[in-house]
Amino acid sequence: MGLILVLVMHASTICFTLTQTYDAYTHIFFADHYAENWFDNWDYRWYTGFEIISYPPLVHQMVALISFIFGLKLAFYIWSIFIVLLLVRGMYYFSRLWVSKEAASIASIVIIFTGSVTEVVHIFGQIPNLTGLAFLLNACPEIYKWIISRSRENLYLSVALLSVVAAAHHVTVIFGMVFFIFPTISVALIDLCSTEKGSLAKVTFIDFVKKTWSNSFRLFSFGIAIGIITFIIILPYWLWTGYDPISQVSIPHGSRNSYLSEPMLGIVFFIIPWGIMLLTIPYIFYRVFSKRNIVLGISFTILAILGTGGTTDLPRLILGDHAFEILTLDRFTFWATVIAVPFFSELLYELYKGEFLRGYLKNYLRKGILVSFVLGLILFNLLIVNAFYLHDFQPKKIDHEPIVNFLNRDLHSNWRFSTLGFGDQMAWLSTNTNALSVDGNYHSARRIPEMTSKAVERLENAKYQGEEGIGVLKEFLSVPEKFNLKFIFSNDKFYEPLLYFSGWNKIQQLENNVRVWEKPDIQPLSPNLPRKNIPLYQRFMWGVLPLASFLIACFLFIRKYFNSKLNTENNKFNNKNTLKLYPTKIKRIVLPQFAWFLFIVVTFSSAGWAMLDNSNDKVSVENVLDNYYNALDYKYFEEAYEYLDPESRPSLDEFLLQISLKDGVSNSYANLDSIYILEKTFLSEDRVRLKFIVESITSLGKYQSKESLEFIKRNSIWSILPKPVDKSVAADQFYSLPSLSFHSQGRRVANSKITRREDVLDRPEAIIIQASLVEKGNSFSIIGEIQNIDNVPAHITVEGILIGEAHKTLSKYNASDVCIHNLLPGARSPFKIDFEHISKENFLKMYKNETQDSYKNEFCETPINFQVSLRTLVSEQIRYKDFGVKDINCMGNKLRASLINTGTEEINIPQIILAEYDSEGVLNWVDSQYLEKGIRAQKESNFFMMYEADKVRHHLKASEASLFVNGVPQSELNYFEDLNRHIKLSGNTSISKNGTGSFKIFVNCFIYDEKE
Amino acid sequence: MSQLINKLLIGFLVFFVFYSCKVQNNSAASLAKKVDAEISYLPRYSLAGEKVRIKIQSNNLIGEDIYISWQGKFGDIVFKQRVQMDAFLYTFSKEVSKYSGRAEIKLIYDQKIIASDSIYIRALPAENKIESYIGPKTLAVDQQLESMLCTFPVDVFGNPAEDKSQTKFIIKRSHQAHEVTYNSINNLLSYLIVENSNQIGKVLIGGDCDFANIEEQEISIVPGPAQNTALKLISWHPHADNRQFIHLQTEKIFDHLDNAVSDGTEIIFNVKENDKVTGVYKSYTVNGIANVQIKNPSQATSYSISTNLDPNEKEAIKLTFVENVKSIPVEIVEGYIVIGPVEGKLGQLITDGTLVEIRSGKYKIKKTIDTGMTKVKIPKAFYESKSKTCKITIGGMSVIKFLNE
C-alpha cells in the first residue's frame, strides 16, 4: 500500500515540482558531466573550472546512466521515485526495530506524508541526501540482525548498503553512524541481554556494558571496516578535502538563524519538517526515552536540538563554531523527524486500536483525534507539494532554448557568460550548453578569491545577499577581462542599472524576454584552459567504485531475497518492543501530551491570527510607516493605499497612476532594507510629522533617501497625509528631435568562420588628459579625465595600476561606475578607480594562487607609482544626450542645480559625476551621485552635491610615461597636427567655483527601454 | 647450485650475442666496395609543378638499392631505387617539385651521400586572390599619418610570387581620378603607402599581380576637430516661464579644411547669466548641425548662450526674458493665505506646478500653483514674526501681504 501511495503522492507530482526545487538542477548538471565525461574529474563550465570530485557521485552517475535511455530530467525523476520507494521499505524495517509490526506498517505510509521528506523532495530537491537516508534505513535492520544472529549474510549486506550511503552522500554517512547506527547497535545489544535475562525489566546497565564488551571486537571490526570502505569508495573526495580544503567565508543559511526572530525561517526549517508530528512531541520523547530505546532517545534529542538552528546557542555549543558555520542545520530536523516517524505511527495505531488509551479518552474523541491527525498529515503534505503555487521560490520558468542558441552561434561560447535573476535554473542552462559560466551553483567547489572571500553564494542572486552580494557582482562586472566574461543574461531588471553604469552594453532581447548584455573588448578564452588533474587510478576509482558498491548491494539484496530469508526475517526482530511493555506508565504521558497539544494549538492560532489581523497596523505612526513602505516594496499598491488618510487621499485609480509615473533608482530598482526615524514632531494631538531615512538595496549599492511624511489620527487610527503631487505640465504636446544611430556590421558573410580581419575596425583615438593618485580617508584612488578624439563613438576601458617598490604591481583595477564608458566623438569623461588597502595577511590569504598581474582592487603595500591604461573600441551605442543642467548655484561647499530632460525618453536613473579642479585646472577629486527619481521628458529634478576636494591629499601626478592608450605610450600620439585643438574644444566648459577652482558636471543617464 | 648454473648460462648467452655482432660488423667492413655516382641532365631552373628529370651515372652499384633525396624548403622526400644498369634516368613527380625555391638532390648509398646537385624551382605567375593587409583604416585629416597596404601574391601552389614581379595598385579617392601605381615584389610582398589627404571620404584600393587580384580595400579619411560656428535661434518664448524651451541650432560645423564634422561630435552649450555659468547643455551633431533645447528661466533675466567651440563667446546669442506673471492677487481668509488666480502676461492662468514661495521672517513655505490658485494655512510661526507680513514670490515677482488684513 505504501508503494502505491508513493506513486500516487510523489510520483504524480514530482514532475511538476522537481524542477522548481533548489537543488534538482544542480544534481542534474553533475549527472550531465558524468554522461559526457564519466572519468573526468574536472568541469570547466562553472567557476572557471572546478573539481567534480567535490561531491559524492553515485546519484549523479545513476542519473547519468539512466539518462542514456530517458534523458536527464526523466532520469532524475525515475531515480527520485525509486529512492522514495526504497525509503518506504527502509522505514518499515527500521521501524520494526522500535515498534510493533502494525505500527511499522503505518510508519511506512506515514513517511510518505511526512513534511520533512516531502520538503526534501519537492522543495529542496536534495535527492542525494534522501538516497543516503534510504540506504541507511535499509542498512540498520541488517546491522541489528547481524548482531542478533551473527549471520554473515546480514553483515555483508549492511556493509554494502553503508558503502552505497557513502557513495551517495558523505554527510549522511558521517552523521548516520552516530545518530542511526549507534542506536541500532545498542538496541540489538539490549535485546541480546533481554533474551539472556528472560525479560527487559531485568536488564541492567551493567549487563548492557558487559554485553557491549563481549561484542566489542566484532563491533570495533565492523566500525573499522565501515570506515575503510567509506574512505576507499570516495577516496578522491577525501583527498580533495585534504589538499584543497574549504576555506571560504561561510555562506549564510536560514537554518542558522533564530526561528523566533525570523518566523518565516521557522516555518520553512522547523514547522514544515515537523508538521503534524509537532503535536505529539511529548509522546515521542516518552517513547524514545524508554529503557530499550534510550540511545535512540539521546540521538533524537540531539538531532531535535541541532535542528533548532540559531534559535538558541545549544547547536553552536554542540557542533563548535566551525561546523556550525559550514553545516546546514535543517538536515538535523530532517533526521529527527525520520526517527520520530515510527513512534508517531505507533500512536496512530494506538488511537485506532485504543488498547491503552481507552481508559483516558472517549472512543469518539480518540477516533476524532486519529482522523484529525490523518487529515492533517495529508493536507499538510498537499500544502507543501503545492507550495510553489502559494509562494515563488524560484523565478518563473525560463525557456533556455534562445539562450543556448545565442551561445552556440557566432562563436559566443568562446567567452564566459553569467546569468542574473535565473535562480537555480542557471544550472539547467549550464547543463544544456558547453559554454562556460563564471558563476555556479555549488559553492563548496569554487576557488575564485572574489567569491570565496565574501559570504556570497552566487552572483546570480547577488541582490539577496545584500551589500556584500552586490559588491562581489560589481567586482566581476568591473574587471570582466580577468574571467573572459563577455555576456550577461539578465532576467531581472534590478541588475540592469549596475550593468549599464559599469560599462556593459545591452545588445539584444531574446524571445524569452531575457536581455543580453555584452562587455566589449574582452579576450576570448584560451583553447587550453588550466585544470587540475588527479592520478589516473583515482579517476578510475571515482568512476567505478561508487557504481560497483551499488551493484554489489543490489546483488546481495537479490541473493538474500531468493534465499527466501526475507520472508521469515520478521521473526528475527524482538517483538517486545511495543507499548505493551509500558501499560502502567502510559497514563503519565496523557496529561503532558494534552497540555502540549493545547499549547501548540493556542500558540499557532494566536500567531496565525496576529499575522492575518491587521487592525494593529495602524495603532502607531511607526507601524503605519513600516507597513506603508513594505506594501510599496512588495508592490501591494492597494494595500499601501489603505494607509493613506481616507479623507484627503486621491482616488485609488489616481493613486495607482501616480505610483506608475514614479521611477528612479529607489522606486523601481530597489529592495527596501530598513527605515530609520530621525525626528518625530507632534504638530497637534492628532497630527505628527516624521522625518526618516529609507534605506534600500539597489544594484548600485545601498541607497539612502531622506523623507518626511505627516500623519493624521482619526478614530484612534493613524494614516498618512498624502503628499502633493507634481502637477506641472510639460511644455510641448508633441515635438520632434533629430537623432543619430550607428551600426557596425563588419564585412562578414553568413558563415561560421572566425572573425575576418576586414571586420576589425581601428581602435578609436583617445587621450588621457590628466591622471593623479590621490588619497582620501584611508583609501587610494586614481582619478583622471579622458577624451575621445576620434570621429566615431568609442567604448572605453580605463585600467589603473598601483606600482610598489621594484616595479611590483600591487593592484590593478578598472574604472567602474564613476566613468562614462561610451563617448561620442570629442566627448570627455572623468574617471575614478578606487583601491582598498588591506592587511598583508588577508591579502596573501585571498590572493595566494593569483599571479602578480591579475586584477584585484585590494593591496597591502604602499604604492610609489601608478599607471593608467586606456583601451578603446568602436561602439555603436549612443548614450542618452538630451539633457542639460540649469540653475547651477554654488553656496559654500555645496553645489545646487537642476537636471533637465530635454529629449523624448524618460531618464530612469540619472547619474551626476562631479569633477573638481583647482585654479590651475588640475583635477582634484571626482565624485558621483545617483538621483533618486527618474525624470520624464521635458521635466527636471533638483540635486545637490558637496565639494570634497579639500579632503583629498594628492600623492602623484601621472607622467606621460605612465599613461598608455591602446597599449602604446601616450607620448607616441605625436602624429596629430594640433592635439591641443582637440583638448581645448572640451576644455573650456568648466564652471568657476566661487574663486577657489572650478568644476564640471557630467551626466550619465540609464534608460530602461521596455519597447524592445 | 641451480642458481649458479643459471647465472653462468646467462653470462654465456650475453657473451655469445656480443661476439656475434662484432664478427658481423668486421665481415661487413671487409666486404665494402668502392662505389660512385653522378647526377647529370639537371636544369638550373624549373617551374613549380613541372616534372624534373635527372640522369644517374653509377659505378659498382648494379643490383644495389640507392636512395634519392629531394631536399626542399619543407624538408626531405626520399625515394628508394634499385640500380639495374650503370646509367639510367629518374623523374621526380609534379608533387615533389610544386614548391618554389632551391632544392637539393642527393644520392645516398650505405648511409653516405655519393652524389648531389641542386635546382631552383621558380614560382608560377600569381593566381587567384592576393592576401592583403591594410592599416590604419581610418585617417583623420589632421593626422600626419599614412596607411599601408601589404599584398602577398601567390601562385596556384601557394608559392610566393617571384621578386621583381610587378603589382599594380589603383587608388580611387573621393572626387578624384584613379591613381595607378606599380610596385615590384620584394621579399615575398609588395606594398603601397596611401597618403592622407584633405578630402574626406572613402579611399578605395584595388590591385593585381599577374593573374591574381586583391579584394577591394578601403580607407576612410575623416574630418578633423570642429571649428567655431554661429548659433541660430529657431524658436523661443521671451517670458520667464520655465516650462518653455529655447530651441537653438548651430550653423553647419566644419573642421579647419571645411569638411563637415563627423556625426555624433559632442557640442556643449553654456548658458550664462550675469557672466556666471548657470546652465550646461549637451548635444551632438547630425550632418554637421547640433540642436539643443534650453529651458526658460523662472524669473526675468538675460541669457548668453555659447558653445564650447567658441571660448571667447564671439558668436554667443543673448536673450532677455521678461516676467511671466502679470499680477499676484492674495487674500487672507480664515487663517489661510489664498493666492490667485495668478495671471500670466498673456492673460492666461499661469501653469500648474509653478512654484510659490511664501516667506515671513526666516520661515519659508513652498507650494505650487494648481489651476492658477494655491492656499496655505498660516503657520503660528508667521504670526510670531516681527513684521506680521508675508512675502509671496511667483516667477520672480513678489508681493507683500499683512497677515492681519
PDB file of C-alpha atoms in Angstrom, chain B residues 68-251:
ATOM      1  CA  ILE B  68      67.351   9.599 -53.982  1.00  0.00           C
ATOM      2  CA  SER B  69      66.588  12.556 -51.727  1.00  0.00           C
ATOM      3  CA  TRP B  70      64.786  15.805 -52.669  1.00  0.00           C
ATOM      4  CA  GLN B  71      65.541  18.397 -50.014  1.00  0.00           C
ATOM      5  CA  GLY B  72      63.226  21.407 -50.427  1.00  0.00           C
ATOM      6  CA  LYS B  73      62.205  24.157 -48.064  1.00  0.00           C
ATOM      7  CA  PHE B  74      59.610  21.947 -46.434  1.00  0.00           C
ATOM      8  CA  GLY B  75      62.021  19.103 -45.673  1.00  0.00           C
ATOM      9  CA  ASP B  76      63.278  15.916 -47.302  1.00  0.00           C
ATOM     10  CA  ILE B  77      61.443  13.490 -49.541  1.00  0.00           C
ATOM     11  CA  VAL B  78      63.338  10.230 -50.078  1.00  0.00           C
ATOM     12  CA  PHE B  79      62.804   7.625 -52.815  1.00  0.00           C
ATOM     13  CA  LYS B  80      64.295   4.140 -52.913  1.00  0.00           C
ATOM     14  CA  GLN B  81      65.601   2.925 -56.277  1.00  0.00           C
ATOM     15  CA  ARG B  82      67.178  -0.446 -57.278  1.00  0.00           C
ATOM     16  CA  VAL B  83      70.068   0.173 -59.719  1.00  0.00           C
ATOM     17  CA  GLN B  84      69.608  -2.008 -62.808  1.00  0.00           C
ATOM     18  CA  MET B  85      72.283  -0.520 -65.041  1.00  0.00           C
ATOM     19  CA  ASP B  86      75.139   1.920 -64.775  1.00  0.00           C
ATOM     20  CA  ALA B  87      73.254   4.853 -66.318  1.00  0.00           C
ATOM     21  CA  PHE B  88      69.565   5.475 -66.042  1.00  0.00           C
ATOM     22  CA  LEU B  89      67.028   8.315 -65.951  1.00  0.00           C
ATOM     23  CA  TYR B  90      64.959   9.224 -62.946  1.00  0.00           C
ATOM     24  CA  THR B  91      61.924  11.569 -62.944  1.00  0.00           C
ATOM     25  CA  PHE B  92      60.563  13.438 -59.946  1.00  0.00           C
ATOM     26  CA  SER B  93      56.803  13.811 -59.963  1.00  0.00           C
ATOM     27  CA  LYS B  94      54.905  17.127 -60.060  1.00  0.00           C
ATOM     28  CA  GLU B  95      54.018  16.741 -56.405  1.00  0.00           C
ATOM     29  CA  VAL B  96      57.688  16.897 -55.472  1.00  0.00           C
ATOM     30  CA  SER B  97      58.523  19.958 -57.489  1.00  0.00           C
ATOM     31  CA  LYS B  98      55.483  22.067 -56.688  1.00  0.00           C
ATOM     32  CA  TYR B  99      57.150  24.159 -54.011  1.00  0.00           C
ATOM     33  CA  SER B 100      59.293  27.005 -55.239  1.00  0.00           C
ATOM     34  CA  GLY B 101      62.810  27.682 -54.013  1.00  0.00           C
ATOM     35  CA  ARG B 102      66.119  25.900 -54.179  1.00  0.00           C
ATOM     36  CA  ALA B 103      66.026  22.114 -53.910  1.00  0.00           C
ATOM     37  CA  GLU B 104      68.991  19.852 -53.253  1.00  0.00           C
ATOM     38  CA  ILE B 105      69.034  16.405 -54.898  1.00  0.00           C
ATOM     39  CA  LYS B 106      71.187  13.769 -53.239  1.00  0.00           C
ATOM     40  CA  LEU B 107      72.056  10.164 -53.981  1.00  0.00           C
ATOM     41  CA  ILE B 108      72.635   8.097 -50.891  1.00  0.00           C
ATOM     42  CA  TYR B 109      74.108   4.682 -50.642  1.00  0.00           C
ATOM     43  CA  ASP B 110      75.032   2.878 -47.480  1.00  0.00           C
ATOM     44  CA  GLN B 111      74.259   5.984 -45.418  1.00  0.00           C
ATOM     45  CA  LYS B 112      76.677   8.058 -47.452  1.00  0.00           C
ATOM     46  CA  ILE B 113      75.993  10.814 -49.980  1.00  0.00           C
ATOM     47  CA  ILE B 114      77.575   9.620 -53.168  1.00  0.00           C
ATOM     48  CA  ALA B 115      76.375  12.484 -55.432  1.00  0.00           C
ATOM     49  CA  SER B 116      74.402  15.726 -55.155  1.00  0.00           C
ATOM     50  CA  ASP B 117      73.201  18.647 -57.219  1.00  0.00           C
ATOM     51  CA  SER B 118      70.663  21.452 -56.906  1.00  0.00           C
ATOM     52  CA  ILE B 119      67.861  23.037 -58.855  1.00  0.00           C
ATOM     53  CA  TYR B 120      65.896  26.239 -58.388  1.00  0.00           C
ATOM     54  CA  ILE B 121      62.134  25.882 -58.701  1.00  0.00           C
ATOM     55  CA  ARG B 122      60.507  29.083 -59.820  1.00  0.00           C
ATOM     56  CA  ALA B 123      57.011  30.094 -58.796  1.00  0.00           C
ATOM     57  CA  LEU B 124      54.330  30.226 -61.459  1.00  0.00           C
ATOM     58  CA  PRO B 125      52.603  33.514 -62.178  1.00  0.00           C
ATOM     59  CA  ALA B 126      50.401  34.607 -59.267  1.00  0.00           C
ATOM     60  CA  GLU B 127      46.813  33.428 -59.419  1.00  0.00           C
ATOM     61  CA  ASN B 128      43.528  33.689 -57.509  1.00  0.00           C
ATOM     62  CA  LYS B 129      43.087  36.076 -54.572  1.00  0.00           C
ATOM     63  CA  ILE B 130      46.004  38.043 -53.216  1.00  0.00           C
ATOM     64  CA  GLU B 131      46.268  38.035 -49.465  1.00  0.00           C
ATOM     65  CA  SER B 132      46.381  41.648 -48.321  1.00  0.00           C
ATOM     66  CA  TYR B 133      46.574  43.639 -45.114  1.00  0.00           C
ATOM     67  CA  ILE B 134      45.852  47.312 -44.632  1.00  0.00           C
ATOM     68  CA  GLY B 135      46.134  49.668 -41.718  1.00  0.00           C
ATOM     69  CA  PRO B 136      45.280  52.054 -40.268  1.00  0.00           C
ATOM     70  CA  LYS B 137      41.878  52.038 -41.877  1.00  0.00           C
ATOM     71  CA  THR B 138      40.946  55.495 -40.730  1.00  0.00           C
ATOM     72  CA  LEU B 139      42.957  58.654 -41.235  1.00  0.00           C
ATOM     73  CA  ALA B 140      41.827  61.971 -39.850  1.00  0.00           C
ATOM     74  CA  VAL B 141      42.717  64.984 -41.941  1.00  0.00           C
ATOM     75  CA  ASP B 142      44.624  66.485 -39.055  1.00  0.00           C
ATOM     76  CA  GLN B 143      46.810  63.430 -38.569  1.00  0.00           C
ATOM     77  CA  GLN B 144      50.268  63.207 -40.096  1.00  0.00           C
ATOM     78  CA  LEU B 145      49.743  59.540 -40.772  1.00  0.00           C
ATOM     79  CA  GLU B 146      49.872  57.261 -43.765  1.00  0.00           C
ATOM     80  CA  SER B 147      48.223  53.966 -44.360  1.00  0.00           C
ATOM     81  CA  MET B 148      49.979  50.928 -45.716  1.00  0.00           C
ATOM     82  CA  LEU B 149      48.631  48.111 -47.845  1.00  0.00           C
ATOM     83  CA  CYS B 150      50.700  44.935 -47.980  1.00  0.00           C
ATOM     84  CA  THR B 151      49.987  42.241 -50.562  1.00  0.00           C
ATOM     85  CA  PHE B 152      51.253  38.685 -50.795  1.00  0.00           C
ATOM     86  CA  PRO B 153      50.623  37.307 -54.319  1.00  0.00           C
ATOM     87  CA  VAL B 154      50.962  33.541 -54.599  1.00  0.00           C
ATOM     88  CA  ASP B 155      50.735  31.049 -57.456  1.00  0.00           C
ATOM     89  CA  VAL B 156      48.391  28.131 -57.727  1.00  0.00           C
ATOM     90  CA  PHE B 157      50.585  26.046 -55.410  1.00  0.00           C
ATOM     91  CA  GLY B 158      50.767  28.783 -52.790  1.00  0.00           C
ATOM     92  CA  ASN B 159      54.317  29.784 -53.738  1.00  0.00           C
ATOM     93  CA  PRO B 160      55.010  33.483 -53.240  1.00  0.00           C
ATOM     94  CA  ALA B 161      55.415  35.370 -56.491  1.00  0.00           C
ATOM     95  CA  GLU B 162      58.952  35.865 -57.671  1.00  0.00           C
ATOM     96  CA  ASP B 163      60.802  39.011 -56.696  1.00  0.00           C
ATOM     97  CA  LYS B 164      60.683  41.714 -59.300  1.00  0.00           C
ATOM     98  CA  SER B 165      57.164  40.736 -60.309  1.00  0.00           C
ATOM     99  CA  GLN B 166      55.034  43.833 -60.513  1.00  0.00           C
ATOM    100  CA  THR B 167      51.899  44.558 -58.565  1.00  0.00           C
ATOM    101  CA  LYS B 168      49.600  47.149 -59.967  1.00  0.00           C
ATOM    102  CA  PHE B 169      47.626  49.259 -57.484  1.00  0.00           C
ATOM    103  CA  ILE B 170      44.754  51.532 -58.400  1.00  0.00           C
ATOM    104  CA  ILE B 171      43.573  54.080 -55.850  1.00  0.00           C
ATOM    105  CA  LYS B 172      40.275  55.883 -56.110  1.00  0.00           C
ATOM    106  CA  ARG B 173      39.911  58.822 -53.799  1.00  0.00           C
ATOM    107  CA  SER B 174      36.653  60.635 -53.330  1.00  0.00           C
ATOM    108  CA  HIS B 175      36.071  63.188 -56.108  1.00  0.00           C
ATOM    109  CA  GLN B 176      39.390  62.391 -57.747  1.00  0.00           C
ATOM    110  CA  ALA B 177      40.580  60.421 -60.751  1.00  0.00           C
ATOM    111  CA  HIS B 178      42.163  56.981 -60.438  1.00  0.00           C
ATOM    112  CA  GLU B 179      45.785  56.821 -59.400  1.00  0.00           C
ATOM    113  CA  VAL B 180      47.760  53.898 -60.775  1.00  0.00           C
ATOM    114  CA  THR B 181      50.961  52.718 -59.119  1.00  0.00           C
ATOM    115  CA  TYR B 182      53.243  49.789 -59.904  1.00  0.00           C
ATOM    116  CA  ASN B 183      55.317  48.274 -57.182  1.00  0.00           C
ATOM    117  CA  SER B 184      57.557  45.258 -57.554  1.00  0.00           C
ATOM    118  CA  ILE B 185      57.578  42.375 -55.176  1.00  0.00           C
ATOM    119  CA  ASN B 186      60.440  42.277 -52.839  1.00  0.00           C
ATOM    120  CA  ASN B 187      60.969  39.626 -50.181  1.00  0.00           C
ATOM    121  CA  LEU B 188      57.637  37.967 -50.943  1.00  0.00           C
ATOM    122  CA  LEU B 189      55.465  41.069 -50.671  1.00  0.00           C
ATOM    123  CA  SER B 190      54.659  44.307 -52.331  1.00  0.00           C
ATOM    124  CA  TYR B 191      53.244  47.290 -50.553  1.00  0.00           C
ATOM    125  CA  LEU B 192      51.580  50.604 -51.162  1.00  0.00           C
ATOM    126  CA  ILE B 193      51.710  53.682 -48.990  1.00  0.00           C
ATOM    127  CA  VAL B 194      48.460  55.608 -49.091  1.00  0.00           C
ATOM    128  CA  GLU B 195      48.941  59.180 -48.069  1.00  0.00           C
ATOM    129  CA  ASN B 196      46.495  61.244 -46.112  1.00  0.00           C
ATOM    130  CA  SER B 197      44.627  63.959 -47.926  1.00  0.00           C
ATOM    131  CA  ASN B 198      42.467  66.974 -47.256  1.00  0.00           C
ATOM    132  CA  GLN B 199      39.479  65.417 -48.883  1.00  0.00           C
ATOM    133  CA  ILE B 200      37.367  63.357 -46.528  1.00  0.00           C
ATOM    134  CA  GLY B 201      35.581  60.242 -47.743  1.00  0.00           C
ATOM    135  CA  LYS B 202      36.355  56.708 -48.759  1.00  0.00           C
ATOM    136  CA  VAL B 203      39.557  55.734 -50.469  1.00  0.00           C
ATOM    137  CA  LEU B 204      39.058  52.505 -52.412  1.00  0.00           C
ATOM    138  CA  ILE B 205      42.056  50.478 -53.458  1.00  0.00           C
ATOM    139  CA  GLY B 206      42.253  47.643 -55.931  1.00  0.00           C
ATOM    140  CA  GLY B 207      45.211  45.810 -57.393  1.00  0.00           C
ATOM    141  CA  ASP B 208      46.505  42.829 -59.309  1.00  0.00           C
ATOM    142  CA  CYS B 209      49.638  40.878 -59.965  1.00  0.00           C
ATOM    143  CA  ASP B 210      49.850  38.522 -62.960  1.00  0.00           C
ATOM    144  CA  PHE B 211      46.553  36.655 -62.842  1.00  0.00           C
ATOM    145  CA  ALA B 212      45.771  37.413 -59.179  1.00  0.00           C
ATOM    146  CA  ASN B 213      43.747  40.226 -57.678  1.00  0.00           C
ATOM    147  CA  ILE B 214      43.265  41.706 -54.251  1.00  0.00           C
ATOM    148  CA  GLU B 215      39.913  42.149 -52.566  1.00  0.00           C
ATOM    149  CA  GLU B 216      38.766  45.739 -52.554  1.00  0.00           C
ATOM    150  CA  GLN B 217      40.393  47.610 -49.709  1.00  0.00           C
ATOM    151  CA  GLU B 218      39.062  50.700 -48.088  1.00  0.00           C
ATOM    152  CA  ILE B 219      40.414  53.566 -46.033  1.00  0.00           C
ATOM    153  CA  SER B 220      38.269  56.299 -44.561  1.00  0.00           C
ATOM    154  CA  ILE B 221      39.579  59.811 -44.453  1.00  0.00           C
ATOM    155  CA  VAL B 222      37.625  61.575 -41.748  1.00  0.00           C
ATOM    156  CA  PRO B 223      37.300  65.179 -40.631  1.00  0.00           C
ATOM    157  CA  GLY B 224      39.453  66.881 -38.048  1.00  0.00           C
ATOM    158  CA  PRO B 225      38.304  68.732 -34.952  1.00  0.00           C
ATOM    159  CA  ALA B 226      35.456  71.190 -35.221  1.00  0.00           C
ATOM    160  CA  GLN B 227      35.975  74.901 -35.740  1.00  0.00           C
ATOM    161  CA  ASN B 228      33.907  77.705 -34.370  1.00  0.00           C
ATOM    162  CA  THR B 229      30.357  78.098 -35.534  1.00  0.00           C
ATOM    163  CA  ALA B 230      27.484  80.517 -35.257  1.00  0.00           C
ATOM    164  CA  LEU B 231      24.222  79.816 -33.435  1.00  0.00           C
ATOM    165  CA  LYS B 232      20.764  80.123 -34.899  1.00  0.00           C
ATOM    166  CA  LEU B 233      17.689  80.798 -32.803  1.00  0.00           C
ATOM    167  CA  ILE B 234      14.952  78.552 -34.073  1.00  0.00           C
ATOM    168  CA  SER B 235      12.213  79.346 -31.550  1.00  0.00           C
ATOM    169  CA  TRP B 236      11.791  80.790 -28.091  1.00  0.00           C
ATOM    170  CA  HIS B 237       9.288  82.292 -25.697  1.00  0.00           C
ATOM    171  CA  PRO B 238      10.555  85.586 -24.224  1.00  0.00           C
ATOM    172  CA  HIS B 239       8.743  85.277 -20.911  1.00  0.00           C
ATOM    173  CA  ALA B 240      10.255  83.823 -17.763  1.00  0.00           C
ATOM    174  CA  ASP B 241       8.016  80.777 -17.978  1.00  0.00           C
ATOM    175  CA  ASN B 242      10.307  77.965 -17.003  1.00  0.00           C
ATOM    176  CA  ARG B 243       8.071  75.444 -18.699  1.00  0.00           C
ATOM    177  CA  GLN B 244       9.097  76.652 -22.130  1.00  0.00           C
ATOM    178  CA  PHE B 245      12.217  75.866 -24.136  1.00  0.00           C
ATOM    179  CA  ILE B 246      14.542  77.806 -26.369  1.00  0.00           C
ATOM    180  CA  HIS B 247      15.386  75.852 -29.486  1.00  0.00           C
ATOM    181  CA  LEU B 248      18.856  76.664 -30.803  1.00  0.00           C
ATOM    182  CA  GLN B 249      20.745  75.228 -33.700  1.00  0.00           C
ATOM    183  CA  THR B 250      24.328  75.616 -34.761  1.00  0.00           C
ATOM    184  CA  GLU B 251      25.284  76.519 -38.271  1.00  0.00           C
TER     185      GLU B 251
END
